[in-house]
Amino acid sequence: MLAVTPTHDHRDPALLRRWAETADRFGAELAPGPAAGGRAVPAPALPRVVERTGGLDPDRLLLARYTSRPAAVELYTDTIAFAEALVSRLGWRHWYPRGSVRRAALAHEELHCRLHHGPRKAALKAALGHTALRIGPVRVAGHVAGADEIAAHAYARAAGGLGRSPLLLTAALAHAVTAAARPATGTTREN
């Protein structure tokens, strides 16, 4: 995912892989569940959830999206239904149990919310170790485009106990929606 982000086209693939692995681990470790010392980490409360349709636009495919003003998660029910049907059609139920697409979409946006508010965004930057500016001993941690998305997918995978990352389903969904939107091209010609 990072390799196809235009900001990273000149970066070393090994660095991108390290950043992706770090972001994946960061997101998974934030997921609710057993924490160090046997304590349970509770899931934070989501902002208001608004259900709507209109997410199946091939140019801007949306399952869910977090908005900070006002704080809300927009959940696209048409895309979720399409994704659930795609999971069945592809035989991926063992990875994505029924209802898990909605739960994963909510968990994904939950992490975006947590990264937007509070210290988690700075913690992700620190974990990635990318330096945007250094003046003597002063170092400013830089933003790594796409790392928050990788962290959110890892969080959704871990929080939902999914067999595969939601990134796999997202890629399959984008392909299926794009293919469905293409006009049918026939091989017959009329003279």
PDB file of C-alpha atoms in Angstrom:
ATOM      1  CA  MET A   1       0.000   0.000   0.000  1.00  0.00           C
ATOM      2  CA  LEU A   2       2.775   2.439   0.831  1.00  0.00           C
ATOM      3  CA  ALA A   3       4.651   1.585  -2.369  1.00  0.00           C
ATOM      4  CA  VAL A   4       1.779   2.831  -4.564  1.00  0.00           C
ATOM      5  CA  THR A   5       1.404   6.082  -2.607  1.00  0.00           C
ATOM      6  CA  PRO A   6       2.863   8.840  -4.842  1.00  0.00           C
ATOM      7  CA  THR A   7       4.763  10.472  -1.952  1.00  0.00           C
ATOM      8  CA  HIS A   8       6.778   7.281  -1.532  1.00  0.00           C
ATOM      9  CA  ASP A   9       7.686   6.515  -5.148  1.00  0.00           C
ATOM     10  CA  HIS A  10      11.370   7.356  -4.552  1.00  0.00           C
ATOM     11  CA  ARG A  11      11.719   5.539  -1.210  1.00  0.00           C
ATOM     12  CA  ASP A  12      13.617   2.337  -0.565  1.00  0.00           C
ATOM     13  CA  PRO A  13      11.261  -0.699  -0.608  1.00  0.00           C
ATOM     14  CA  ALA A  14      12.905  -2.038   2.572  1.00  0.00           C
ATOM     15  CA  LEU A  15      12.065   1.217   4.398  1.00  0.00           C
ATOM     16  CA  LEU A  16       8.464   1.087   3.164  1.00  0.00           C
ATOM     17  CA  ARG A  17       8.198  -2.538   4.319  1.00  0.00           C
ATOM     18  CA  ARG A  18       9.553  -1.590   7.763  1.00  0.00           C
ATOM     19  CA  TRP A  19       7.072   1.297   8.047  1.00  0.00           C
ATOM     20  CA  ALA A  20       4.189  -0.959   6.954  1.00  0.00           C
ATOM     21  CA  GLU A  21       5.139  -3.652   9.479  1.00  0.00           C
ATOM     22  CA  THR A  22       5.464  -1.034  12.234  1.00  0.00           C
ATOM     23  CA  ALA A  23       2.076   0.524  11.398  1.00  0.00           C
ATOM     24  CA  ASP A  24       0.468  -2.929  11.252  1.00  0.00           C
ATOM     25  CA  ARG A  25       1.883  -3.883  14.647  1.00  0.00           C
ATOM     26  CA  PHE A  26       0.906  -0.489  16.122  1.00  0.00           C
ATOM     27  CA  GLY A  27      -2.724  -0.853  15.003  1.00  0.00           C
ATOM     28  CA  ALA A  28      -3.019  -4.482  16.118  1.00  0.00           C
ATOM     29  CA  GLU A  29      -1.610  -3.683  19.572  1.00  0.00           C
ATOM     30  CA  LEU A  30      -4.265  -1.000  20.134  1.00  0.00           C
ATOM     31  CA  ALA A  31      -7.138  -3.405  19.506  1.00  0.00           C
ATOM     32  CA  PRO A  32      -9.378  -4.296  22.457  1.00  0.00           C
ATOM     33  CA  GLY A  33      -8.439  -7.544  24.134  1.00  0.00           C
ATOM     34  CA  PRO A  34      -5.912  -8.952  26.555  1.00  0.00           C
ATOM     35  CA  ALA A  35      -3.225  -6.415  27.404  1.00  0.00           C
ATOM     36  CA  ALA A  36       0.074  -6.773  29.189  1.00  0.00           C
ATOM     37  CA  GLY A  37      -0.452  -8.065  32.703  1.00  0.00           C
ATOM     38  CA  GLY A  38      -3.720  -9.796  31.838  1.00  0.00           C
ATOM     39  CA  ARG A  39      -5.829  -6.614  31.939  1.00  0.00           C
ATOM     40  CA  ALA A  40      -8.489  -6.136  29.280  1.00  0.00           C
ATOM     41  CA  VAL A  41      -8.233  -3.048  27.094  1.00  0.00           C
ATOM     42  CA  PRO A  42     -11.751  -1.673  26.546  1.00  0.00           C
ATOM     43  CA  ALA A  43     -12.852  -0.400  23.162  1.00  0.00           C
ATOM     44  CA  PRO A  44     -13.403   3.348  23.171  1.00  0.00           C
ATOM     45  CA  ALA A  45     -16.825   4.746  22.389  1.00  0.00           C
ATOM     46  CA  LEU A  46     -17.385   5.703  18.769  1.00  0.00           C
ATOM     47  CA  PRO A  47     -18.854   9.041  17.843  1.00  0.00           C
ATOM     48  CA  ARG A  48     -22.339   9.104  16.353  1.00  0.00           C
ATOM     49  CA  VAL A  49     -22.827   6.544  13.543  1.00  0.00           C
ATOM     50  CA  VAL A  50     -24.791   7.707  10.499  1.00  0.00           C
ATOM     51  CA  GLU A  51     -25.930   5.082   8.003  1.00  0.00           C
ATOM     52  CA  ARG A  52     -26.292   6.059   4.368  1.00  0.00           C
ATOM     53  CA  THR A  53     -26.011   4.765   0.825  1.00  0.00           C
ATOM     54  CA  GLY A  54     -23.891   6.017  -2.050  1.00  0.00           C
ATOM     55  CA  GLY A  55     -20.610   4.302  -1.256  1.00  0.00           C
ATOM     56  CA  LEU A  56     -20.423   2.197  -4.424  1.00  0.00           C
ATOM     57  CA  ASP A  57     -19.005   4.935  -6.654  1.00  0.00           C
ATOM     58  CA  PRO A  58     -16.017   3.303  -8.416  1.00  0.00           C
ATOM     59  CA  ASP A  59     -14.124   6.615  -8.354  1.00  0.00           C
ATOM     60  CA  ARG A  60     -14.566   6.979  -4.587  1.00  0.00           C
ATOM     61  CA  LEU A  61     -15.498   3.640  -3.045  1.00  0.00           C
ATOM     62  CA  LEU A  62     -16.540   4.026   0.612  1.00  0.00           C
ATOM     63  CA  LEU A  63     -17.391   1.467   3.283  1.00  0.00           C
ATOM     64  CA  ALA A  64     -17.199   3.989   6.104  1.00  0.00           C
ATOM     65  CA  ARG A  65     -15.570   7.290   6.876  1.00  0.00           C
ATOM     66  CA  TYR A  66     -14.731   9.241  10.000  1.00  0.00           C
ATOM     67  CA  THR A  67     -15.475  12.958  10.032  1.00  0.00           C
ATOM     68  CA  SER A  68     -14.146  15.129  12.823  1.00  0.00           C
ATOM     69  CA  ARG A  69     -16.527  18.087  12.412  1.00  0.00           C
ATOM     70  CA  PRO A  70     -19.001  17.030  13.541  1.00  0.00           C
ATOM     71  CA  ALA A  71     -17.495  13.880  15.024  1.00  0.00           C
ATOM     72  CA  ALA A  72     -19.294  11.028  13.279  1.00  0.00           C
ATOM     73  CA  VAL A  73     -18.752   7.783  11.427  1.00  0.00           C
ATOM     74  CA  GLU A  74     -20.586   7.533   8.120  1.00  0.00           C
ATOM     75  CA  LEU A  75     -21.384   3.897   7.359  1.00  0.00           C
ATOM     76  CA  TYR A  76     -22.277   3.072   3.725  1.00  0.00           C
ATOM     77  CA  THR A  77     -24.796   0.254   3.920  1.00  0.00           C
ATOM     78  CA  ASP A  78     -24.896  -0.411   0.160  1.00  0.00           C
ATOM     79  CA  THR A  79     -21.148  -1.027   0.067  1.00  0.00           C
ATOM     80  CA  ILE A  80     -21.287  -3.207   3.173  1.00  0.00           C
ATOM     81  CA  ALA A  81     -24.036  -5.353   1.633  1.00  0.00           C
ATOM     82  CA  PHE A  82     -22.053  -5.614  -1.626  1.00  0.00           C
ATOM     83  CA  ALA A  83     -18.914  -6.609   0.331  1.00  0.00           C
ATOM     84  CA  GLU A  84     -20.803  -9.272   2.326  1.00  0.00           C
ATOM     85  CA  ALA A  85     -22.127 -10.745  -0.936  1.00  0.00           C
ATOM     86  CA  LEU A  86     -18.611 -10.642  -2.416  1.00  0.00           C
ATOM     87  CA  VAL A  87     -17.193 -12.504   0.597  1.00  0.00           C
ATOM     88  CA  SER A  88     -19.773 -15.256   0.027  1.00  0.00           C
ATOM     89  CA  ARG A  89     -19.143 -15.343  -3.723  1.00  0.00           C
ATOM     90  CA  LEU A  90     -15.356 -15.640  -3.209  1.00  0.00           C
ATOM     91  CA  GLY A  91     -15.719 -18.334  -0.522  1.00  0.00           C
ATOM     92  CA  TRP A  92     -13.978 -16.192   2.116  1.00  0.00           C
ATOM     93  CA  ARG A  93     -16.469 -16.717   4.982  1.00  0.00           C
ATOM     94  CA  HIS A  94     -13.808 -18.510   7.027  1.00  0.00           C
ATOM     95  CA  TRP A  95     -11.793 -15.262   6.990  1.00  0.00           C
ATOM     96  CA  TYR A  96     -14.701 -12.816   7.209  1.00  0.00           C
ATOM     97  CA  PRO A  97     -17.669 -14.262   9.154  1.00  0.00           C
ATOM     98  CA  ARG A  98     -21.162 -12.917   8.449  1.00  0.00           C
ATOM     99  CA  GLY A  99     -21.509  -9.394   9.856  1.00  0.00           C
ATOM    100  CA  SER A 100     -17.753  -8.875  10.136  1.00  0.00           C
ATOM    101  CA  VAL A 101     -17.583  -6.348   7.283  1.00  0.00           C
ATOM    102  CA  ARG A 102     -19.705  -3.870   9.232  1.00  0.00           C
ATOM    103  CA  ARG A 103     -17.780  -4.522  12.457  1.00  0.00           C
ATOM    104  CA  ALA A 104     -14.433  -4.142  10.656  1.00  0.00           C
ATOM    105  CA  ALA A 105     -15.547  -0.887   9.008  1.00  0.00           C
ATOM    106  CA  LEU A 106     -16.584   0.523  12.393  1.00  0.00           C
ATOM    107  CA  ALA A 107     -13.350  -0.629  14.035  1.00  0.00           C
ATOM    108  CA  HIS A 108     -11.306   0.885  11.194  1.00  0.00           C
ATOM    109  CA  GLU A 109     -12.968   4.271  11.673  1.00  0.00           C
ATOM    110  CA  GLU A 110     -12.673   3.907  15.440  1.00  0.00           C
ATOM    111  CA  LEU A 111      -8.894   3.888  15.100  1.00  0.00           C
ATOM    112  CA  HIS A 112      -8.993   6.909  12.792  1.00  0.00           C
ATOM    113  CA  CYS A 113     -10.969   8.657  15.550  1.00  0.00           C
ATOM    114  CA  ARG A 114      -8.408   7.610  18.171  1.00  0.00           C
ATOM    115  CA  LEU A 115      -5.536   8.816  15.966  1.00  0.00           C
ATOM    116  CA  HIS A 116      -7.282  12.140  15.439  1.00  0.00           C
ATOM    117  CA  HIS A 117      -7.880  12.820  19.135  1.00  0.00           C
ATOM    118  CA  GLY A 118      -5.294  12.347  21.839  1.00  0.00           C
ATOM    119  CA  PRO A 119      -1.711  11.097  21.874  1.00  0.00           C
ATOM    120  CA  ARG A 120      -2.034   8.130  19.481  1.00  0.00           C
ATOM    121  CA  LYS A 121      -1.103  10.091  16.343  1.00  0.00           C
ATOM    122  CA  ALA A 122       2.176  11.235  17.908  1.00  0.00           C
ATOM    123  CA  ALA A 123       2.798   7.696  19.183  1.00  0.00           C
ATOM    124  CA  LEU A 124       2.387   6.288  15.647  1.00  0.00           C
ATOM    125  CA  LYS A 125       4.806   8.895  14.266  1.00  0.00           C
ATOM    126  CA  ALA A 126       7.316   8.056  16.995  1.00  0.00           C
ATOM    127  CA  ALA A 127       6.970   4.316  16.328  1.00  0.00           C
ATOM    128  CA  LEU A 128       7.601   4.831  12.603  1.00  0.00           C
ATOM    129  CA  GLY A 129      10.785   6.795  13.318  1.00  0.00           C
ATOM    130  CA  HIS A 130      10.552   9.045  10.240  1.00  0.00           C
ATOM    131  CA  THR A 131      12.310  12.373  10.781  1.00  0.00           C
ATOM    132  CA  ALA A 132      10.848  15.347   8.919  1.00  0.00           C
ATOM    133  CA  LEU A 133      13.235  17.922  10.388  1.00  0.00           C
ATOM    134  CA  ARG A 134      16.353  17.846  12.540  1.00  0.00           C
ATOM    135  CA  ILE A 135      18.104  20.877  13.961  1.00  0.00           C
ATOM    136  CA  GLY A 136      20.961  19.777  16.158  1.00  0.00           C
ATOM    137  CA  PRO A 137      19.535  17.502  18.817  1.00  0.00           C
ATOM    138  CA  VAL A 138      15.947  18.577  18.070  1.00  0.00           C
ATOM    139  CA  ARG A 139      14.053  16.088  15.929  1.00  0.00           C
ATOM    140  CA  VAL A 140      10.556  16.514  14.493  1.00  0.00           C
ATOM    141  CA  ALA A 141       8.773  13.258  13.718  1.00  0.00           C
ATOM    142  CA  GLY A 142       7.323  13.210  10.227  1.00  0.00           C
ATOM    143  CA  HIS A 143       4.033  11.942   8.859  1.00  0.00           C
ATOM    144  CA  VAL A 144       4.200   8.778   6.754  1.00  0.00           C
ATOM    145  CA  ALA A 145       1.397   8.918   4.190  1.00  0.00           C
ATOM    146  CA  GLY A 146      -0.693   5.742   4.324  1.00  0.00           C
ATOM    147  CA  ALA A 147       0.661   4.454   7.645  1.00  0.00           C
ATOM    148  CA  ASP A 148      -2.545   5.416   9.453  1.00  0.00           C
ATOM    149  CA  GLU A 149      -4.547   3.355   6.939  1.00  0.00           C
ATOM    150  CA  ILE A 150      -2.355   0.306   7.501  1.00  0.00           C
ATOM    151  CA  ALA A 151      -2.711   0.761  11.271  1.00  0.00           C
ATOM    152  CA  ALA A 152      -6.514   1.087  10.950  1.00  0.00           C
ATOM    153  CA  HIS A 153      -6.759  -2.101   8.877  1.00  0.00           C
ATOM    154  CA  ALA A 154      -4.584  -3.975  11.392  1.00  0.00           C
ATOM    155  CA  TYR A 155      -6.729  -2.659  14.239  1.00  0.00           C
ATOM    156  CA  ALA A 156      -9.908  -3.823  12.461  1.00  0.00           C
ATOM    157  CA  ARG A 157      -8.361  -7.256  11.794  1.00  0.00           C
ATOM    158  CA  ALA A 158      -7.278  -7.720  15.414  1.00  0.00           C
ATOM    159  CA  ALA A 159     -10.429  -6.220  16.980  1.00  0.00           C
ATOM    160  CA  GLY A 160     -12.673  -8.423  14.832  1.00  0.00           C
ATOM    161  CA  GLY A 161     -10.548 -11.566  15.043  1.00  0.00           C
ATOM    162  CA  LEU A 162     -10.491 -11.740  11.241  1.00  0.00           C
ATOM    163  CA  GLY A 163      -8.534 -14.418   9.390  1.00  0.00           C
ATOM    164  CA  ARG A 164      -7.113 -11.906   6.904  1.00  0.00           C
ATOM    165  CA  SER A 165      -6.585  -8.177   6.810  1.00  0.00           C
ATOM    166  CA  PRO A 166      -9.527  -6.092   5.611  1.00  0.00           C
ATOM    167  CA  LEU A 167      -7.041  -4.745   3.037  1.00  0.00           C
ATOM    168  CA  LEU A 168      -7.512  -7.967   1.060  1.00  0.00           C
ATOM    169  CA  LEU A 169     -11.266  -7.497   1.038  1.00  0.00           C
ATOM    170  CA  THR A 170     -10.891  -3.792   0.191  1.00  0.00           C
ATOM    171  CA  ALA A 171      -8.762  -4.662  -2.854  1.00  0.00           C
ATOM    172  CA  ALA A 172     -11.233  -7.333  -3.996  1.00  0.00           C
ATOM    173  CA  LEU A 173     -14.117  -4.938  -3.443  1.00  0.00           C
ATOM    174  CA  ALA A 174     -12.453  -2.163  -5.477  1.00  0.00           C
ATOM    175  CA  HIS A 175     -11.826  -4.615  -8.307  1.00  0.00           C
ATOM    176  CA  ALA A 176     -15.404  -5.935  -8.255  1.00  0.00           C
ATOM    177  CA  VAL A 177     -16.989  -2.462  -8.138  1.00  0.00           C
ATOM    178  CA  THR A 178     -14.758  -1.181 -10.949  1.00  0.00           C
ATOM    179  CA  ALA A 179     -15.509  -4.264 -13.068  1.00  0.00           C
ATOM    180  CA  ALA A 180     -19.252  -3.892 -12.467  1.00  0.00           C
ATOM    181  CA  ALA A 181     -19.126  -0.227 -13.516  1.00  0.00           C
ATOM    182  CA  ARG A 182     -17.378  -0.903 -16.847  1.00  0.00           C
ATOM    183  CA  PRO A 183     -19.697  -0.861 -19.828  1.00  0.00           C
ATOM    184  CA  ALA A 184     -20.171  -4.272 -21.399  1.00  0.00           C
ATOM    185  CA  THR A 185     -18.186  -4.582 -24.607  1.00  0.00           C
ATOM    186  CA  GLY A 186     -19.645  -6.918 -27.149  1.00  0.00           C
ATOM    187  CA  THR A 187     -17.766  -8.635 -29.925  1.00  0.00           C
ATOM    188  CA  THR A 188     -20.593  -8.468 -32.443  1.00  0.00           C
ATOM    189  CA  ARG A 189     -20.743  -5.636 -34.936  1.00  0.00           C
ATOM    190  CA  GLU A 190     -23.676  -4.315 -36.824  1.00  0.00           C
ATOM    191  CA  ASN A 191     -23.108  -3.353 -40.480  1.00  0.00           C
TER     192      ASN A 191
END
